[in-house]
Amino acid sequence: MFDETLALTNRALKKWVRNPATIFPGLFTAAFYLALFGNSFNPTNLIPTSSNGIPIPPAALAQAKAAILTTTFGGAATYITYLTAGVICLIVVFNMAFGGIDLVLDRQLGYFGTLLTAPIPRAAIYFSGVFQNLVKAMFLGVLTFVIALLIPDGLILTPSFGVLEFLGAFLAIGLLGLGLSCLFTAIALSVRTIDSLIAIVNFLNLPLIFMSNALFPSSSFPGWLKAVSDVNPISKADEAARILIVKGNPSASGQLGTVTGDLLYLVGFVVVMGALGYLVARRALRPE
Amino acid sequence: MTSPKIIEAENLTKVYKGKVKAVDHISFYVDEGEIFGFLGPNGAGKTTTIKMLNTLASITEGKAIVDGKDVTKNPAGVRDVIGVVPQELTADDELKGIENLLLSARLHHVPRNEAHKRAKDLLKLVDLENSAERRVKTYSGGMRRRLQLAIGLIHTPKILFLDEPTLGLDIQTRTKMWEYLSKLNKDEGITIFMTTHYLEEADSLCSRIAIIDHGAIKVSGSPSQLKEKLGGDILTIELGAGPDITDFLKGIPDVSDVTRRGQAYRIKLPKTEKALPAIVEGVTSRGLQIIEISFTKPTLDQVFLDVTGKSMRDEDAGESDSVMQNFVNERMR
């Protein structure tokens, strides 16, 4: 099964690489969220620069901004530093959700018929769908990280951020992506039209994203929303990646336990979504 | 010596969603090494039958054996020995011609070296060797169809299922495709099971054909057997205004059937030369004017008309919708 999965994944990635029109919108979305959302919605910009016509001293302003970043945004050097992990998660979610369009097109254009009459395990079709979307999303995730570094007053890393922290952050995001890819690939294999896929994806996307701490800390959420956010896998991936990106070495910041817990939670998420997705996909790929 | 049966269908039935009966208890066989044509109007059940035989659709009732393997019990075994060329153009636009072939070879577990050699041979066979390194999106419709055929053959299947292999092609390309198919059948001994809308295609290629309508097989046999069954030649005579002479025509020895549409009479007879003088004499002696007279040797189109009550040309007109759909699909890619 491995070779067939690899062959089909390779096919999808070749198509992707040869069609830059499918890559640039993803990058634009990442840059848009970081540059515009990161600046326009930056809560530290809400601090007034004067009071009763008297300018607030720059040192006091800087102190107030630092206090907000420390208390609300986990000690991030800038709001974009805080936001980066969330935006990467967001890019991954979007790519997973809409990555299924290629699979629906394959079905509509008859390519599935060719695959289903070939002597390959059905699981290879499912897993190639899962892996192709994961690779695409992770590539865009890494580019988002680079864009965040390049933006002025953007992502500022601590000196203790190294290769292990980078790999750890992308392991968390990768596990989130893998779990979501299992879910959305199964959905894409089950629907017959792109309209149906988009309707389902939009229905799932908004609550998944906004009921997480991807864009804002869940500590400020009402109780019920915080309870949902705390079990949302996006929050778990975001929390682990954010700790590693903002604080660097998690042992030094005393948050190794939180990161490990989040990673284990995400492994469980992948196992559950993988099994569920496989069962749904197997049903969807049965003979008519 | 008769060839062994490579496909056997017994009471094959397909009901979609418990309501729509697409194929209704059909039985037929295909001999090893023959080209078998499956003809029928749109929606007759041709594609559904192919889908059941190539494991894409489940069998509601009945049984199908392909190369000794039960399609329901051993679908994987069936997939090992078949090649499928669907109606849709499924070659990947963004991949090169050769890449499409090698991908298909890999999915059919053809060893790498063998796959390269086979791909080159097939590209030569279908006259695409100079376009092998071009992306498929630059191919014309005819080139895509030829590539599709090569993809279906990359793993040297024992049986090749072709669903409307020349649909939408111009006559030159269609003729070329017939040459490829005949060559494959003769040189490689591949059994071909094909559906087609072009009766001249079935006539020139197929050793046997079956005509399916409303999900049931109406008639089967070799093209010449089916034409003989029509009862010989067909004489069409159009007369000026006058009385109905159907009974007179039916009374002439050798005339086997007469149908009338307005003042035009369609007369079936084994030998036109024998009955023609009596017909002309009878008509003129009644003072009727002959406006037009013509006779034709039986064709498959007449067999089709006889069996289904409609001409394949009427069907072709209806087919324009699906050709348009294919065009739209292609543009969507």
Coordinates of C-alpha atoms in Angstrom, one line a residue:
Chain A
M1 CA 0.0 0.0 0.0
F2 CA 2.9 2.3 0.7
D3 CA 4.1 2.5 -2.9
E4 CA 0.6 3.3 -4.2
T5 CA 0.1 5.9 -1.6
L6 CA 3.4 7.5 -2.5
A7 CA 2.7 7.4 -6.2
L8 CA -0.7 9.1 -5.8
T9 CA 0.7 11.7 -3.3
N10 CA 3.5 12.4 -5.8
R11 CA 1.0 12.9 -8.5
A12 CA -0.9 15.4 -6.5
L13 CA 2.2 17.3 -5.4
K14 CA 3.5 17.5 -9.0
K15 CA 0.2 19.1 -10.0
W16 CA 0.4 21.5 -7.1
V17 CA 4.0 22.6 -7.8
R18 CA 3.3 23.0 -11.5
N19 CA 0.3 25.3 -10.8
P20 CA 1.6 28.2 -8.8
A21 CA -1.9 29.8 -8.9
T22 CA -2.8 27.3 -6.2
I23 CA 0.1 28.3 -3.9
F24 CA 0.1 32.1 -4.0
P25 CA -3.4 32.6 -2.6
G26 CA -2.3 30.6 0.5
L27 CA 0.8 32.8 1.0
F28 CA -1.3 36.0 0.5
T29 CA -3.7 34.8 3.2
A30 CA -0.9 34.3 5.6
A31 CA 0.7 37.7 4.9
F32 CA -2.7 39.3 5.1
Y33 CA -3.5 37.9 8.5
L34 CA -0.1 38.7 9.9
A35 CA 0.4 42.1 8.5
L36 CA -3.2 43.5 8.5
F37 CA -4.8 41.5 11.4
G38 CA -1.5 41.7 13.4
N39 CA -1.4 45.5 13.1
S40 CA -5.1 46.5 12.9
F41 CA -6.2 44.4 15.8
N42 CA -3.1 44.8 17.9
P43 CA -4.5 45.5 21.4
T44 CA -1.4 47.4 22.5
N45 CA -2.4 50.0 19.9
L46 CA -5.5 50.7 21.9
I47 CA -3.5 52.4 24.7
P48 CA -4.1 56.1 24.4
T49 CA -1.0 58.2 23.7
S50 CA -2.3 61.1 25.7
S51 CA -4.6 61.8 28.6
N52 CA -6.6 65.1 28.9
G53 CA -4.4 66.5 26.2
I54 CA -1.2 65.7 28.0
P55 CA 1.0 63.2 26.2
I56 CA 1.8 60.0 28.0
P57 CA 5.6 59.6 28.3
P58 CA 6.9 57.1 25.8
A59 CA 8.6 55.1 28.6
A60 CA 5.2 54.7 30.3
L61 CA 3.5 53.7 27.1
A62 CA 6.2 51.1 26.4
Q63 CA 5.7 49.8 30.0
A64 CA 2.0 49.6 29.5
K65 CA 2.4 47.7 26.2
A66 CA 4.9 45.3 27.8
A67 CA 2.5 44.7 30.7
I68 CA -0.4 43.8 28.3
L69 CA 1.9 41.5 26.3
T70 CA 3.1 39.8 29.5
T71 CA -0.2 39.4 31.2
T72 CA -2.5 38.7 28.2
F73 CA -0.2 37.5 25.5
G74 CA 2.1 35.1 27.3
G75 CA 5.1 37.4 27.3
A76 CA 5.4 37.8 23.6
A77 CA 7.8 40.5 22.4
T78 CA 5.1 41.8 19.9
Y79 CA 1.5 41.0 19.1
I80 CA 2.6 39.4 15.8
T81 CA 4.9 37.1 17.8
Y82 CA 1.9 36.0 19.8
L83 CA -0.2 35.7 16.7
T84 CA 2.2 33.7 14.5
A85 CA 1.4 30.3 15.9
G86 CA -2.3 31.0 15.6
V87 CA -2.0 32.2 12.0
I88 CA 0.0 29.1 11.0
C89 CA -2.7 26.9 12.6
L90 CA -5.3 28.9 10.7
I91 CA -3.4 28.4 7.4
V92 CA -3.2 24.7 8.1
V93 CA -7.0 24.5 8.8
F94 CA -7.9 26.4 5.7
N95 CA -5.6 24.2 3.5
M96 CA -6.9 21.0 5.0
A97 CA -10.5 22.1 4.6
F98 CA -10.3 23.2 1.0
G99 CA -7.6 20.7 -0.1
G100 CA -10.4 18.2 -0.6
I101 CA -11.6 20.1 -3.7
D102 CA -9.0 18.2 -5.8
L103 CA -10.4 14.9 -4.6
V104 CA -14.0 15.9 -5.5
L105 CA -12.8 17.0 -8.9
D106 CA -11.0 13.7 -9.4
R107 CA -14.3 12.0 -8.7
Q108 CA -16.3 14.3 -10.9
L109 CA -13.9 14.0 -13.8
G110 CA -13.8 10.2 -13.7
Y111 CA -10.3 9.8 -12.4
F112 CA -11.6 7.8 -9.4
G113 CA -13.0 5.3 -11.8
T114 CA -9.5 4.7 -13.2
L115 CA -8.1 4.3 -9.6
L116 CA -10.9 2.1 -8.4
T117 CA -10.4 -0.4 -11.3
A118 CA -6.7 -0.5 -10.6
P119 CA -5.4 -3.3 -8.3
I120 CA -4.6 -0.9 -5.4
P121 CA -5.9 -0.9 -1.9
R122 CA -8.7 1.6 -1.3
A123 CA -6.8 2.9 1.7
A124 CA -4.0 4.2 -0.6
I125 CA -6.5 6.6 -2.2
Y126 CA -7.5 7.8 1.3
F127 CA -4.0 8.1 2.7
S128 CA -2.6 9.9 -0.4
G129 CA -5.4 12.4 0.1
V130 CA -4.4 12.8 3.7
F131 CA -0.6 13.2 3.0
Q132 CA -0.8 15.4 0.0
N133 CA -2.8 18.0 2.0
L134 CA -0.5 17.7 4.9
V135 CA 2.6 18.4 2.8
K136 CA 1.0 21.4 1.1
A137 CA -0.2 22.8 4.4
M138 CA 3.1 22.3 6.2
F139 CA 4.9 24.0 3.4
L140 CA 2.6 27.0 3.6
G141 CA 3.0 26.9 7.4
V142 CA 6.7 27.2 7.2
L143 CA 6.5 30.0 4.7
T144 CA 4.1 31.8 7.1
F145 CA 6.7 31.5 9.8
V146 CA 9.3 33.1 7.5
I147 CA 6.8 35.9 6.5
A148 CA 6.2 36.6 10.2
L149 CA 10.0 36.9 10.6
L150 CA 10.3 39.3 7.7
I151 CA 7.5 41.7 8.7
P152 CA 8.7 44.8 10.5
D153 CA 7.9 44.6 14.2
G154 CA 6.8 41.0 13.4
L155 CA 7.9 37.8 14.9
I156 CA 10.7 38.3 17.4
L157 CA 12.3 35.1 18.7
T158 CA 14.0 34.6 22.1
P159 CA 17.6 33.6 22.1
S160 CA 16.6 30.2 23.5
F161 CA 14.6 29.4 20.4
G162 CA 16.5 26.8 18.4
V163 CA 16.1 23.9 16.0
L164 CA 14.4 21.7 18.6
E165 CA 11.8 24.4 19.4
F166 CA 11.2 24.9 15.7
L167 CA 10.7 21.2 15.2
G168 CA 8.5 20.9 18.3
A169 CA 6.3 23.8 17.2
F170 CA 5.8 22.3 13.7
L171 CA 5.3 18.8 15.2
A172 CA 2.3 20.2 17.1
I173 CA 1.0 22.0 14.0
G174 CA 1.8 18.9 11.9
L175 CA -0.2 16.6 14.2
L176 CA -3.1 19.1 14.1
G177 CA -2.8 19.1 10.3
L178 CA -2.7 15.3 10.1
G179 CA -5.8 14.9 12.3
L180 CA -7.7 17.5 10.3
S181 CA -6.6 16.1 7.0
C182 CA -8.0 12.7 8.0
L183 CA -11.3 14.3 8.8
F184 CA -11.5 16.6 5.7
T185 CA -10.2 14.0 3.3
A186 CA -12.9 11.6 4.4
I187 CA -15.5 14.3 3.9
A188 CA -14.1 15.1 0.5
L189 CA -14.3 11.5 -0.5
S190 CA -17.9 11.2 0.7
V191 CA -19.4 14.2 -1.1
R192 CA -20.2 14.4 -4.8
T193 CA -20.0 18.1 -5.6
I194 CA -17.7 21.0 -4.7
D195 CA -20.7 23.0 -3.5
S196 CA -21.5 20.3 -0.9
L197 CA -17.8 20.2 0.2
I198 CA -17.6 24.0 0.6
A199 CA -20.9 24.1 2.5
I200 CA -19.7 21.5 5.0
V201 CA -16.2 23.0 5.3
N202 CA -17.6 26.5 6.0
F203 CA -19.9 25.0 8.6
L204 CA -17.0 23.4 10.4
N205 CA -14.3 26.0 9.8
L206 CA -15.7 29.0 11.6
P207 CA -16.5 27.4 14.9
L208 CA -13.3 25.4 14.8
I209 CA -11.2 28.6 14.4
F210 CA -13.1 31.1 16.5
M211 CA -13.7 28.7 19.4
S212 CA -10.0 28.3 19.8
N213 CA -7.2 30.5 21.1
A214 CA -5.7 30.9 17.7
L215 CA -6.3 34.6 17.4
F216 CA -7.0 35.6 21.0
P217 CA -6.2 34.2 24.4
S218 CA -8.9 31.9 25.7
S219 CA -8.4 33.3 29.2
S220 CA -10.6 36.2 28.1
F221 CA -13.4 34.0 26.9
P222 CA -16.7 33.4 28.7
G223 CA -16.8 30.1 30.7
W224 CA -18.7 28.0 28.1
L225 CA -16.5 29.2 25.2
K226 CA -13.3 28.6 27.2
A227 CA -14.5 25.1 28.0
V228 CA -15.0 24.4 24.3
S229 CA -11.7 26.1 23.4
D230 CA -9.8 24.0 25.9
V231 CA -10.7 20.8 24.1
N232 CA -10.4 22.2 20.6
P233 CA -7.3 20.6 19.0
I234 CA -6.5 23.9 17.3
S235 CA -6.1 25.4 20.8
K236 CA -3.8 22.5 21.8
A237 CA -1.6 22.9 18.7
D238 CA -1.6 26.6 19.1
E239 CA -0.7 26.5 22.7
A240 CA 2.3 24.2 22.2
A241 CA 3.6 26.0 19.2
R242 CA 3.1 29.4 20.8
I243 CA 4.9 28.4 24.0
L244 CA 7.9 27.2 21.9
I245 CA 7.8 30.2 19.5
V246 CA 7.3 32.9 22.2
K247 CA 9.4 31.5 25.0
G248 CA 11.9 29.2 23.3
N249 CA 13.1 26.3 25.5
P250 CA 10.0 25.1 27.4
S251 CA 12.1 23.6 30.2
A252 CA 13.6 27.0 31.0
S253 CA 10.1 28.5 31.0
G254 CA 8.7 25.7 33.1
Q255 CA 6.1 24.8 30.4
L256 CA 7.5 21.4 29.2
G257 CA 4.6 19.6 30.9
T258 CA 2.0 21.7 29.0
V259 CA 3.8 21.2 25.7
T260 CA 4.1 17.5 26.3
G261 CA 0.4 17.2 27.3
D262 CA -0.7 19.1 24.2
L263 CA 1.4 16.9 22.0
L264 CA -0.1 13.7 23.5
Y265 CA -3.6 15.2 23.1
L266 CA -2.9 15.8 19.5
V267 CA -1.5 12.3 19.0
G268 CA -4.9 11.0 20.4
F269 CA -6.7 13.4 18.0
V270 CA -4.8 12.0 15.0
V271 CA -5.6 8.4 16.1
V272 CA -9.3 9.1 16.5
M273 CA -9.6 11.1 13.3
G274 CA -7.5 8.6 11.4
A275 CA -9.7 5.7 12.4
L276 CA -12.9 7.6 11.9
G277 CA -11.8 9.0 8.6
Y278 CA -10.7 5.7 7.3
L279 CA -14.0 4.1 8.1
V280 CA -15.9 6.9 6.4
A281 CA -13.6 6.8 3.4
R282 CA -13.9 3.1 3.0
R283 CA -17.6 3.4 2.9
A284 CA -17.3 6.3 0.3
L285 CA -15.1 4.2 -1.9
R286 CA -17.4 1.1 -2.1
P287 CA -18.7 0.1 -5.5
E288 CA -21.8 2.1 -6.5
Chain B
M1 CA -12.2 -25.2 -31.9
T2 CA -14.1 -22.6 -29.9
S3 CA -12.2 -20.3 -27.5
P4 CA -12.9 -20.4 -23.8
K5 CA -15.3 -17.9 -22.4
I6 CA -13.4 -15.1 -20.7
I7 CA -16.5 -13.1 -19.5
E8 CA -19.8 -14.8 -18.5
A9 CA -22.7 -12.8 -17.2
E10 CA -25.8 -14.6 -15.9
N11 CA -29.0 -12.8 -15.0
L12 CA -26.9 -9.7 -14.3
T13 CA -29.1 -7.1 -12.7
K14 CA -28.4 -3.6 -11.3
V15 CA -31.0 -1.6 -9.3
Y16 CA -29.8 1.8 -8.1
K17 CA -31.1 3.0 -4.7
G18 CA -33.7 0.2 -4.7
K19 CA -35.7 1.9 -7.4
V20 CA -34.1 2.5 -10.8
K21 CA -33.5 -0.8 -12.6
A22 CA -30.6 0.0 -15.0
V23 CA -29.8 -3.5 -16.0
D24 CA -32.4 -6.3 -15.9
H25 CA -31.4 -9.9 -15.8
I26 CA -29.0 -9.9 -18.8
S27 CA -27.0 -13.0 -19.7
F28 CA -24.2 -13.0 -22.3
Y29 CA -20.6 -14.3 -22.7
V30 CA -17.5 -13.1 -24.4
D31 CA -15.0 -15.5 -25.9
E32 CA -11.3 -15.1 -25.2
G33 CA -9.5 -13.1 -27.9
E34 CA -12.7 -11.6 -29.4
I35 CA -13.8 -8.0 -29.8
F36 CA -17.3 -7.8 -28.3
G37 CA -19.5 -4.8 -29.0
F38 CA -22.2 -3.7 -26.6
L39 CA -24.6 -1.3 -28.4
G40 CA -27.7 0.5 -27.2
P41 CA -29.5 3.8 -27.0
N42 CA -28.6 6.3 -24.3
G43 CA -29.5 5.1 -20.8
A44 CA -29.9 1.5 -22.1
G45 CA -27.6 0.1 -19.4
K46 CA -24.3 -0.2 -21.4
T47 CA -22.1 1.7 -19.0
T48 CA -23.7 0.2 -15.9
T49 CA -22.9 -3.3 -17.3
I50 CA -19.3 -2.3 -17.9
K51 CA -19.2 -0.9 -14.3
M52 CA -20.4 -4.1 -12.9
L53 CA -17.9 -6.2 -14.8
N54 CA -15.0 -3.9 -13.9
T55 CA -15.9 -3.8 -10.2
L56 CA -17.0 -0.2 -10.1
A57 CA -20.6 -1.0 -9.5
S58 CA -22.0 -3.7 -7.2
I59 CA -24.2 -6.4 -8.7
T60 CA -27.7 -6.4 -7.3
E61 CA -28.6 -9.8 -8.6
G62 CA -27.1 -12.5 -10.8
K63 CA -23.5 -13.3 -11.4
A64 CA -20.5 -12.2 -13.5
I65 CA -17.3 -14.2 -14.0
V66 CA -14.3 -12.4 -15.5
D67 CA -11.3 -14.6 -16.4
G68 CA -12.6 -17.3 -14.1
K69 CA -13.0 -14.9 -11.1
D70 CA -16.3 -14.1 -9.5
V71 CA -16.6 -10.3 -9.7
T72 CA -18.4 -10.1 -6.4
K73 CA -16.3 -12.5 -4.5
N74 CA -12.9 -11.7 -5.9
P75 CA -12.9 -8.1 -7.2
A76 CA -9.2 -7.7 -6.6
G77 CA -8.5 -10.7 -8.8
V78 CA -10.6 -9.1 -11.6
R79 CA -8.8 -5.8 -11.3
D80 CA -5.5 -7.6 -11.9
V81 CA -6.5 -8.8 -15.4
I82 CA -8.5 -5.9 -16.7
G83 CA -7.7 -2.5 -18.3
V84 CA -10.4 0.2 -18.4
V85 CA -10.7 3.1 -20.8
P86 CA -13.6 5.2 -19.6
Q87 CA -15.8 7.5 -21.5
E88 CA -14.3 10.5 -19.6
L89 CA -10.9 11.9 -20.5
T90 CA -9.2 11.1 -17.2
A91 CA -5.5 11.6 -18.1
D92 CA -4.0 14.2 -15.8
D93 CA -3.7 17.6 -17.5
E94 CA -0.8 18.9 -15.4
L95 CA 1.3 15.7 -16.0
K96 CA 3.2 14.9 -19.2
G97 CA 1.9 12.1 -21.4
I98 CA 4.7 9.8 -20.3
E99 CA 4.1 10.6 -16.6
N100 CA 0.5 9.6 -16.9
L101 CA 1.5 6.3 -18.4
L102 CA 4.2 5.6 -15.8
L103 CA 1.9 6.5 -13.0
S104 CA -0.7 4.0 -14.3
A105 CA 2.1 1.4 -14.6
R106 CA 3.1 1.9 -11.0
L107 CA -0.4 1.6 -9.8
H108 CA -0.6 -1.7 -11.7
H109 CA 2.7 -2.9 -10.2
V110 CA 4.5 -3.1 -13.5
P111 CA 8.3 -3.2 -12.9
R112 CA 10.0 0.1 -13.5
N113 CA 12.2 -1.0 -16.5
E114 CA 9.4 -2.8 -18.1
A115 CA 7.1 0.1 -17.6
H116 CA 9.4 2.5 -19.5
K117 CA 9.7 0.1 -22.4
R118 CA 6.0 -0.6 -22.5
A119 CA 5.2 3.1 -22.3
K120 CA 7.5 3.9 -25.2
D121 CA 6.0 1.1 -27.3
L122 CA 2.5 2.2 -26.6
L123 CA 3.2 5.9 -27.3
K124 CA 4.6 4.8 -30.6
L125 CA 1.5 2.6 -31.3
V126 CA -0.8 5.6 -30.7
D127 CA 1.4 8.0 -32.5
L128 CA 2.3 10.1 -29.5
E129 CA 6.0 9.4 -29.1
N130 CA 6.8 13.0 -30.1
S131 CA 4.4 14.4 -27.6
A132 CA 5.4 12.2 -24.7
E133 CA 7.2 15.0 -22.8
R134 CA 4.4 17.5 -23.3
R135 CA 1.8 18.2 -20.6
V136 CA -1.5 16.7 -21.4
K137 CA -3.2 20.1 -21.2
T138 CA -1.5 20.9 -24.5
Y139 CA -3.0 17.8 -26.2
S140 CA -5.9 17.9 -28.6
G141 CA -9.1 15.9 -27.9
G142 CA -7.9 13.1 -30.3
M143 CA -4.5 12.9 -28.6
R144 CA -6.1 12.7 -25.2
R145 CA -8.3 9.8 -26.4
R146 CA -5.2 8.0 -27.8
L147 CA -3.3 8.5 -24.6
Q148 CA -6.3 7.2 -22.6
L149 CA -6.1 4.1 -24.7
A150 CA -2.4 3.7 -24.0
I151 CA -3.0 4.2 -20.3
G152 CA -5.5 1.4 -20.3
L153 CA -3.0 -0.9 -21.9
I154 CA 0.2 -0.1 -19.9
H155 CA -0.1 -3.2 -17.8
T156 CA -0.9 -5.6 -20.7
P157 CA -4.4 -6.5 -19.5
K158 CA -6.0 -9.7 -20.6
I159 CA -9.3 -7.9 -21.1
L160 CA -9.8 -4.3 -22.1
F161 CA -13.0 -2.5 -21.4
L162 CA -13.6 0.4 -23.7
D163 CA -16.6 2.7 -23.0
E164 CA -17.2 4.8 -26.1
P165 CA -13.5 4.9 -27.1
T166 CA -14.0 7.2 -30.1
L167 CA -16.7 9.5 -28.8
G168 CA -16.3 13.0 -30.2
L169 CA -13.4 12.1 -32.5
D170 CA -13.2 13.1 -36.1
I171 CA -13.5 10.4 -38.7
Q172 CA -9.7 10.2 -39.4
T173 CA -8.8 9.8 -35.8
R174 CA -11.6 7.4 -35.3
T175 CA -10.4 5.2 -38.1
K176 CA -6.9 5.3 -36.7
M177 CA -8.3 4.2 -33.3
W178 CA -9.9 1.2 -35.1
E179 CA -6.6 0.3 -36.5
Y180 CA -4.9 0.4 -33.1
L181 CA -7.7 -1.7 -31.6
S182 CA -7.5 -4.3 -34.4
K183 CA -3.8 -4.5 -34.0
L184 CA -3.9 -5.0 -30.3
N185 CA -6.5 -7.7 -30.6
K186 CA -4.6 -9.5 -33.3
D187 CA -1.0 -9.0 -32.1
E188 CA -1.4 -9.2 -28.3
G189 CA -4.5 -11.4 -28.2
I190 CA -6.3 -8.9 -25.9
T191 CA -10.0 -9.5 -25.5
I192 CA -11.9 -6.3 -26.0
F193 CA -15.3 -5.4 -24.6
M194 CA -16.5 -2.2 -26.0
T195 CA -19.5 0.0 -26.1
T196 CA -20.0 2.4 -29.0
H197 CA -22.4 4.7 -30.6
Y198 CA -20.9 4.3 -34.0
L199 CA -22.4 1.3 -35.7
E200 CA -19.8 1.3 -38.5
E201 CA -17.3 0.9 -35.7
A202 CA -19.0 -2.1 -34.3
D203 CA -19.5 -3.5 -37.8
S204 CA -15.9 -3.2 -38.7
L205 CA -14.3 -4.2 -35.4
C206 CA -16.5 -6.6 -33.5
S207 CA -16.6 -10.3 -34.0
R208 CA -19.9 -10.3 -32.0
I209 CA -22.3 -7.7 -30.7
A210 CA -25.2 -7.5 -28.3
I211 CA -27.8 -4.8 -28.5
I212 CA -29.2 -3.7 -25.1
D213 CA -32.3 -1.5 -24.6
H214 CA -34.2 -0.7 -21.4
G215 CA -31.7 -2.8 -19.5
A216 CA -32.3 -6.0 -21.4
I217 CA -30.4 -7.6 -24.2
K218 CA -32.6 -7.7 -27.3
V219 CA -30.4 -9.5 -29.7
S220 CA -26.8 -10.8 -30.0
G221 CA -24.6 -12.4 -32.6
S222 CA -22.0 -11.6 -35.2
P223 CA -22.8 -8.4 -37.3
S224 CA -23.4 -10.6 -40.4
Q225 CA -25.7 -12.9 -38.5
L226 CA -27.8 -10.0 -37.2
K227 CA -28.0 -8.4 -40.6
E228 CA -29.1 -11.7 -42.1
K229 CA -31.8 -12.0 -39.5
L230 CA -33.4 -8.8 -40.9
G231 CA -34.5 -10.8 -43.8
G232 CA -32.4 -9.5 -46.6
D233 CA -32.5 -6.3 -48.5
I234 CA -34.7 -3.3 -47.9
L235 CA -36.4 -1.6 -50.8
T236 CA -37.8 1.8 -50.2
I237 CA -40.3 3.1 -52.8
E238 CA -42.0 6.5 -52.6
L239 CA -45.2 6.9 -54.7
G240 CA -47.4 9.8 -55.8
A241 CA -50.8 10.3 -54.3
G242 CA -53.0 7.2 -54.5
P243 CA -54.5 4.3 -52.6
D244 CA -52.7 2.2 -49.9
I245 CA -51.0 -0.8 -51.7
T246 CA -49.6 -2.5 -48.6
D247 CA -51.7 -5.6 -49.0
F248 CA -50.7 -5.9 -52.7
L249 CA -47.0 -5.6 -51.8
K250 CA -47.3 -8.2 -49.0
G251 CA -48.9 -10.6 -51.5
I252 CA -45.8 -10.6 -53.7
P253 CA -43.8 -13.8 -53.3
D254 CA -40.4 -13.2 -51.5
V255 CA -41.6 -10.0 -49.8
S256 CA -41.3 -10.7 -46.1
D257 CA -42.5 -7.4 -44.6
V258 CA -43.9 -4.1 -45.6
T259 CA -44.2 -0.9 -43.5
R260 CA -45.8 2.3 -44.8
R261 CA -45.1 5.9 -43.8
G262 CA -47.2 8.3 -45.8
Q263 CA -46.7 7.3 -49.4
A264 CA -43.3 5.7 -48.7
Y265 CA -43.2 1.9 -48.4
R266 CA -40.3 0.0 -46.7
I267 CA -40.2 -3.5 -48.1
K268 CA -38.1 -6.3 -46.7
L269 CA -37.2 -9.0 -49.2
P270 CA -34.4 -11.6 -49.5
K271 CA -33.4 -10.6 -53.0
T272 CA -34.3 -7.3 -54.5
E273 CA -33.5 -8.4 -58.0
K274 CA -36.2 -11.2 -57.9
A275 CA -39.1 -9.2 -56.6
L276 CA -38.4 -5.8 -58.1
P277 CA -40.0 -6.4 -61.6
A278 CA -43.3 -7.6 -59.9
I279 CA -43.4 -4.6 -57.6
V280 CA -42.8 -2.1 -60.4
E281 CA -45.3 -3.7 -62.7
G282 CA -47.9 -3.8 -59.9
V283 CA -47.4 -0.2 -59.1
T284 CA -47.5 1.1 -62.6
S285 CA -50.5 -1.1 -63.5
R286 CA -52.4 0.7 -60.7
G287 CA -51.6 4.0 -62.3
L288 CA -49.4 5.1 -59.5
Q289 CA -46.4 7.3 -60.1
I290 CA -43.0 6.2 -58.7
I291 CA -41.3 9.3 -57.2
E292 CA -38.3 7.6 -55.8
I293 CA -37.0 4.1 -55.5
S294 CA -33.9 2.9 -53.6
F295 CA -32.6 -0.3 -52.0
T296 CA -30.1 -1.0 -49.4
K297 CA -28.3 -4.0 -48.1
P298 CA -29.0 -4.5 -44.4
T299 CA -26.8 -2.4 -42.1
L300 CA -26.3 -2.5 -38.3
D301 CA -28.3 0.7 -38.1
Q302 CA -31.2 -1.1 -39.6
V303 CA -30.7 -3.9 -37.1
F304 CA -30.6 -1.3 -34.4
L305 CA -33.8 0.3 -35.7
D306 CA -35.5 -3.0 -35.9
V307 CA -34.6 -4.0 -32.4
T308 CA -34.9 -0.7 -30.5
G309 CA -37.5 1.1 -32.7
K310 CA -35.1 4.1 -33.2
S311 CA -32.2 4.9 -35.3
M312 CA -28.7 5.3 -33.9
R313 CA -28.7 8.7 -35.7
D314 CA -31.5 9.9 -33.5
E315 CA -29.3 8.8 -30.6
D316 CA -26.4 10.7 -31.9
A317 CA -28.4 13.8 -31.8
G318 CA -29.2 13.2 -28.1
E319 CA -25.6 12.5 -27.5
S320 CA -24.6 16.1 -28.1
D321 CA -25.5 16.8 -24.5
S322 CA -23.0 14.5 -23.1
V323 CA -20.4 15.7 -25.6
M324 CA -21.1 19.2 -24.3
Q325 CA -20.8 18.0 -20.7
N326 CA -17.4 16.4 -21.5
F327 CA -16.3 19.7 -23.0
V328 CA -17.5 21.6 -19.9
N329 CA -15.7 19.0 -17.7
E330 CA -12.5 19.4 -19.7
R331 CA -12.6 23.2 -19.4
M332 CA -13.1 22.9 -15.6
R333 CA -9.8 21.1 -15.2

